[in-house]
Short mmCIF file of C-alpha atoms in Angstrom, two decimals:
data_model
loop_
_atom_site.label_atom_id
_atom_site.label_comp_id
_atom_site.label_asym_id
_atom_site.label_seq_id
_atom_site.Cartn_x
_atom_site.Cartn_y
_atom_site.Cartn_z
CA UNK A 27 -66.82 -97.92 -28.55
CA UNK A 28 -67.56 -94.42 -30.02
CA UNK A 29 -69.84 -91.72 -28.71
CA UNK A 30 -70.69 -88.37 -29.94
CA UNK A 31 -73.03 -86.00 -28.16
CA UNK A 32 -73.96 -82.34 -27.76
CA UNK A 33 -73.66 -81.09 -24.23
CA UNK A 34 -75.68 -78.59 -22.17
CA UNK A 35 -73.51 -75.70 -23.59
CA UNK A 36 -74.23 -76.65 -27.08
CA UNK A 37 -70.77 -77.98 -27.75
CA UNK A 38 -69.75 -81.36 -29.18
CA UNK A 39 -68.18 -84.12 -27.19
CA UNK A 40 -66.34 -86.98 -28.74
CA UNK A 41 -65.37 -90.32 -26.83
CA UNK A 42 -63.68 -93.45 -27.69
CA UNK A 43 -62.63 -94.47 -31.16
CA UNK A 44 -63.63 -92.34 -34.29
CA UNK A 45 -63.05 -94.70 -37.20
CA UNK A 46 -64.74 -95.67 -40.52
CA UNK A 47 -67.30 -97.87 -38.82
CA UNK A 48 -68.92 -94.97 -36.92
CA UNK A 49 -68.36 -92.06 -39.31
CA UNK A 50 -72.00 -92.13 -40.36
CA UNK A 51 -73.14 -91.63 -36.72
CA UNK A 52 -70.83 -88.69 -36.38
CA UNK A 53 -72.18 -87.12 -39.74
CA UNK A 54 -75.77 -87.45 -38.53
CA UNK A 55 -74.86 -85.29 -35.59
CA UNK A 56 -72.56 -82.83 -37.35
CA UNK A 57 -75.30 -82.22 -39.93
CA UNK A 58 -77.40 -80.85 -37.25
CA UNK A 59 -74.91 -78.14 -36.16
CA UNK A 60 -75.74 -74.63 -37.63
CA UNK A 61 -73.70 -72.35 -35.41
CA UNK A 62 -70.07 -71.99 -34.32
CA UNK A 63 -69.22 -74.50 -31.42
CA UNK A 64 -66.42 -76.30 -29.70
CA UNK A 65 -65.62 -79.80 -30.34
CA UNK A 66 -64.00 -81.37 -27.28
CA UNK A 67 -61.55 -84.30 -27.78
CA UNK A 68 -60.84 -84.88 -24.08
CA UNK A 69 -62.24 -88.44 -24.07
CA UNK A 70 -61.30 -89.30 -27.70
CA UNK A 71 -58.60 -91.95 -27.95
CA UNK A 72 -58.25 -92.48 -31.62
CA UNK A 73 -59.34 -90.87 -34.97
CA UNK A 74 -58.66 -92.14 -38.51
CA UNK A 75 -59.05 -90.37 -41.83
CA UNK A 76 -62.76 -91.18 -41.92
CA UNK A 77 -63.07 -89.09 -38.72
CA UNK A 78 -61.08 -86.33 -40.31
CA UNK A 79 -63.35 -86.31 -43.28
CA UNK A 80 -66.42 -85.78 -41.24
CA UNK A 81 -64.83 -82.81 -39.37
CA UNK A 82 -63.65 -81.24 -42.59
CA UNK A 83 -67.08 -81.65 -44.26
CA UNK A 84 -68.75 -79.98 -41.21
CA UNK A 85 -66.18 -77.19 -41.21
CA UNK A 86 -66.57 -76.49 -44.84
CA UNK A 87 -70.27 -76.21 -44.55
CA UNK A 88 -70.17 -74.01 -41.56
CA UNK A 89 -67.42 -71.72 -42.78
CA UNK A 90 -69.40 -71.10 -45.90
CA UNK A 91 -71.88 -69.32 -43.80
CA UNK A 92 -69.33 -67.60 -41.49
CA UNK A 93 -69.54 -70.10 -38.67
CA UNK A 94 -66.67 -72.43 -37.44
CA UNK A 95 -65.65 -75.31 -35.38
CA UNK A 96 -62.98 -75.06 -32.66
CA UNK A 97 -61.19 -78.26 -31.50
CA UNK A 98 -59.89 -78.65 -27.92
CA UNK A 99 -58.18 -81.06 -25.63
CA UNK A 100 -56.47 -83.22 -28.32
CA UNK A 101 -54.15 -86.02 -27.21
CA UNK A 102 -50.57 -85.93 -28.65
CA UNK A 103 -51.30 -88.71 -31.14
CA UNK A 104 -54.42 -87.09 -32.51
CA UNK A 105 -52.64 -83.73 -32.66
CA UNK A 106 -50.03 -85.46 -34.83
CA UNK A 107 -52.59 -86.78 -37.11
CA UNK A 108 -54.15 -83.29 -37.52
CA UNK A 109 -50.83 -81.61 -38.18
CA UNK A 110 -49.80 -84.38 -40.69
CA UNK A 111 -53.05 -83.79 -42.48
CA UNK A 112 -52.43 -79.98 -42.48
CA UNK A 113 -55.64 -79.47 -40.50
CA UNK A 114 -53.96 -76.86 -38.45
CA UNK A 115 -54.61 -74.60 -41.46
CA UNK A 116 -58.28 -75.75 -41.39
CA UNK A 117 -59.20 -75.59 -37.58
CA UNK A 118 -58.44 -73.47 -34.65
CA UNK A 119 -57.01 -76.15 -32.33
CA UNK B 27 -44.42 -114.02 -26.67
CA UNK B 28 -46.02 -114.53 -30.05
CA UNK B 29 -43.80 -113.19 -33.00
CA UNK B 30 -46.24 -114.19 -35.79
CA UNK B 31 -50.05 -114.11 -35.92
CA UNK B 32 -52.49 -114.12 -38.79
CA UNK B 33 -56.22 -113.92 -39.08
CA UNK B 34 -58.82 -113.45 -41.99
CA UNK B 35 -61.48 -110.77 -41.64
CA UNK B 36 -64.69 -110.30 -43.65
CA UNK B 37 -64.32 -107.56 -46.24
CA UNK B 38 -66.60 -105.20 -44.42
CA UNK B 39 -66.14 -101.87 -42.52
CA UNK B 40 -67.65 -103.42 -39.45
CA UNK B 41 -64.81 -105.72 -39.22
CA UNK B 42 -62.70 -102.90 -37.81
CA UNK B 43 -63.51 -103.62 -34.03
CA UNK B 44 -62.39 -107.33 -34.52
CA UNK B 45 -59.11 -106.10 -36.38
CA UNK B 46 -58.23 -103.65 -33.42
CA UNK B 47 -58.74 -106.47 -31.00
CA UNK B 48 -56.32 -108.63 -33.16
CA UNK B 49 -53.64 -105.92 -33.25
CA UNK B 50 -54.04 -105.01 -29.48
CA UNK B 51 -53.66 -108.79 -28.57
CA UNK B 52 -50.41 -109.03 -30.66
CA UNK B 53 -49.12 -105.83 -28.91
CA UNK B 54 -49.90 -107.07 -25.50
CA UNK B 55 -47.93 -110.30 -26.40
CA UNK B 56 -44.93 -108.30 -27.23
CA UNK B 57 -44.58 -105.87 -24.46
CA UNK B 58 -40.79 -106.08 -24.53
CA UNK B 59 -41.04 -103.86 -27.52
CA UNK B 60 -42.29 -100.37 -27.70
CA UNK B 61 -45.22 -100.31 -30.22
CA UNK B 62 -47.54 -97.42 -30.60
CA UNK B 63 -50.93 -99.20 -31.01
CA UNK B 64 -52.69 -96.05 -32.24
CA UNK B 65 -50.09 -95.65 -35.06
CA UNK B 66 -50.46 -99.41 -35.93
CA UNK B 67 -54.24 -99.44 -35.69
CA UNK B 68 -54.39 -96.27 -37.91
CA UNK B 69 -52.18 -97.67 -40.61
CA UNK B 70 -54.09 -101.06 -40.67
CA UNK B 71 -57.51 -99.28 -40.68
CA UNK B 72 -56.49 -96.98 -43.60
CA UNK B 73 -55.36 -99.88 -45.82
CA UNK B 74 -58.19 -102.16 -44.80
CA UNK B 75 -60.93 -99.59 -45.39
CA UNK B 76 -59.09 -98.72 -48.80
CA UNK B 77 -59.42 -102.37 -49.94
CA UNK B 78 -63.15 -102.57 -48.71
CA UNK B 79 -64.01 -99.49 -50.65
CA UNK B 80 -62.15 -99.66 -53.79
CA UNK B 81 -61.41 -103.47 -54.42
CA UNK B 82 -65.11 -104.42 -54.71
CA UNK B 83 -64.83 -107.10 -57.33
CA UNK B 84 -63.92 -109.94 -54.70
CA UNK B 85 -66.01 -110.58 -51.45
CA UNK B 86 -63.26 -112.92 -50.12
CA UNK B 87 -61.92 -112.14 -46.63
CA UNK B 88 -58.86 -110.09 -46.21
CA UNK B 89 -55.85 -111.81 -44.56
CA UNK B 90 -53.88 -109.69 -41.96
CA UNK B 91 -50.50 -110.85 -40.75
CA UNK B 92 -48.47 -109.43 -38.03
CA UNK B 93 -44.80 -110.46 -37.47
CA UNK B 94 -41.75 -109.26 -35.54
CA UNK B 95 -38.66 -109.52 -37.67
CA UNK B 96 -35.53 -108.47 -35.82
CA UNK B 97 -36.59 -105.04 -34.57
CA UNK B 98 -39.28 -104.55 -37.04
CA UNK B 99 -43.12 -104.88 -36.97
CA UNK B 100 -44.14 -106.27 -40.37
CA UNK B 101 -47.87 -105.89 -41.10
CA UNK B 102 -49.39 -107.29 -44.26
CA UNK B 103 -52.84 -107.19 -45.73
CA UNK B 104 -53.66 -109.66 -48.57
CA UNK B 105 -56.88 -109.11 -50.86
CA UNK B 106 -57.38 -112.14 -52.90
CA UNK B 107 -58.73 -112.48 -56.38
CA UNK B 108 -58.63 -108.81 -57.34
CA UNK B 109 -57.25 -106.59 -60.10
CA UNK B 110 -53.95 -104.87 -59.66
CA UNK B 111 -54.19 -101.55 -57.83
CA UNK B 112 -50.85 -100.26 -56.56
CA UNK B 113 -51.66 -97.95 -53.65
CA UNK B 114 -48.11 -96.79 -53.43
CA UNK B 115 -48.66 -94.95 -56.85
CA UNK B 116 -51.64 -92.91 -55.63
CA UNK B 117 -51.09 -89.14 -56.18
CA UNK B 118 -49.93 -87.13 -53.03
CA UNK B 119 -52.54 -84.83 -51.55
CA UNK B 120 -51.78 -81.18 -50.92
CA UNK B 121 -51.96 -80.69 -47.30
CA UNK B 122 -51.07 -76.91 -47.55
CA UNK B 123 -54.49 -76.03 -48.91
CA UNK B 124 -57.01 -73.90 -46.83
CA UNK B 125 -60.51 -75.08 -45.97
CA UNK B 126 -62.23 -73.76 -49.09
CA UNK B 127 -59.81 -75.52 -51.51
CA UNK B 128 -59.85 -78.86 -49.49
CA UNK B 129 -61.58 -81.82 -50.80
CA UNK B 130 -62.97 -84.42 -48.45
CA UNK B 131 -61.12 -87.82 -48.61
CA UNK B 132 -57.71 -88.92 -50.00
CA UNK B 133 -55.79 -88.34 -46.70
CA UNK B 134 -55.53 -91.99 -45.62
CA UNK B 135 -52.43 -93.17 -47.49
CA UNK B 136 -50.64 -89.84 -46.97
CA UNK B 137 -51.12 -90.24 -43.19
CA UNK B 138 -50.07 -94.10 -43.39
CA UNK B 139 -46.85 -92.94 -44.76
CA UNK B 140 -46.34 -90.68 -41.72
CA UNK B 141 -46.83 -93.45 -39.20
CA UNK B 142 -44.78 -96.33 -40.89
CA UNK B 143 -41.20 -96.47 -42.10
CA UNK B 144 -42.00 -98.45 -45.32
CA UNK B 145 -45.02 -99.26 -47.50
CA UNK B 146 -44.82 -101.86 -50.19
CA UNK B 147 -47.19 -103.25 -52.78
CA UNK B 148 -46.95 -106.75 -54.46
CA UNK B 149 -49.37 -108.26 -57.05
CA UNK B 150 -49.02 -111.89 -57.54
CA UNK B 151 -51.47 -114.66 -58.80
CA UNK B 152 -54.40 -111.99 -58.78
CA UNK B 153 -53.68 -111.28 -55.19
CA UNK B 154 -52.89 -107.80 -53.91
CA UNK B 155 -50.44 -107.62 -50.85
CA UNK B 156 -49.72 -104.41 -49.01
CA UNK B 157 -46.86 -104.57 -46.52
CA UNK B 158 -46.22 -101.96 -43.82
CA UNK B 159 -42.91 -101.95 -41.91
CA UNK B 160 -42.31 -100.15 -38.70
CA UNK B 161 -39.08 -100.00 -36.77
CA UNK B 162 -39.51 -100.76 -33.12
CA UNK B 163 -37.62 -99.92 -30.02
CA UNK B 164 -37.07 -102.08 -26.90
CA UNK B 165 -39.50 -101.02 -24.09
CA UNK B 166 -38.35 -100.48 -20.55
CA UNK B 167 -40.36 -103.26 -18.95
#
């Protein structure tokens, strides 16, 4: 199960399992973001490189126009994945 | 307690849910061992999706085997009737780059190596077999 939504504050909330089978769903939503916002990982249990790729694409597009994504509430496992990928250099988290 | 399990999965990305269920069931059967399901699922997903994306010449199902040998979890994925493609020889990605220099993709195998203790490739009779080995500890259950 995976869900991605934009909450009332305009921030992104992720939930469940962000894997290669639902990367297209995430891309569709990330493509709509035009301003800096927070991505909340509180309810995300798992992410694979497919999920990392969608986040990196969005970050590259936003940073090119001076905007950024900030990632919050990561589990220890997900933080490990981001650190191993060197994404602590790419995102504020 | 089941120390060996195998199952074939259609060579499609939407097989992932069934693969995760297969891995979780095996872990549940071996609660006397401490297994990090996220790490195991991660490694299996990355290898499986790699085979789906890049070994497109065969549509045959991919065989996944899970086995406890001594204090190791040995996971193998076999892709049948394909050309040789040794994933252990793929170039390392540079994870020190900043956002502008970063290319999307190529991280999967780099990350798999962080979560397993050994990654091996074997090519025999036109079949590619990737084996992941992870050392396990006894759980306090």
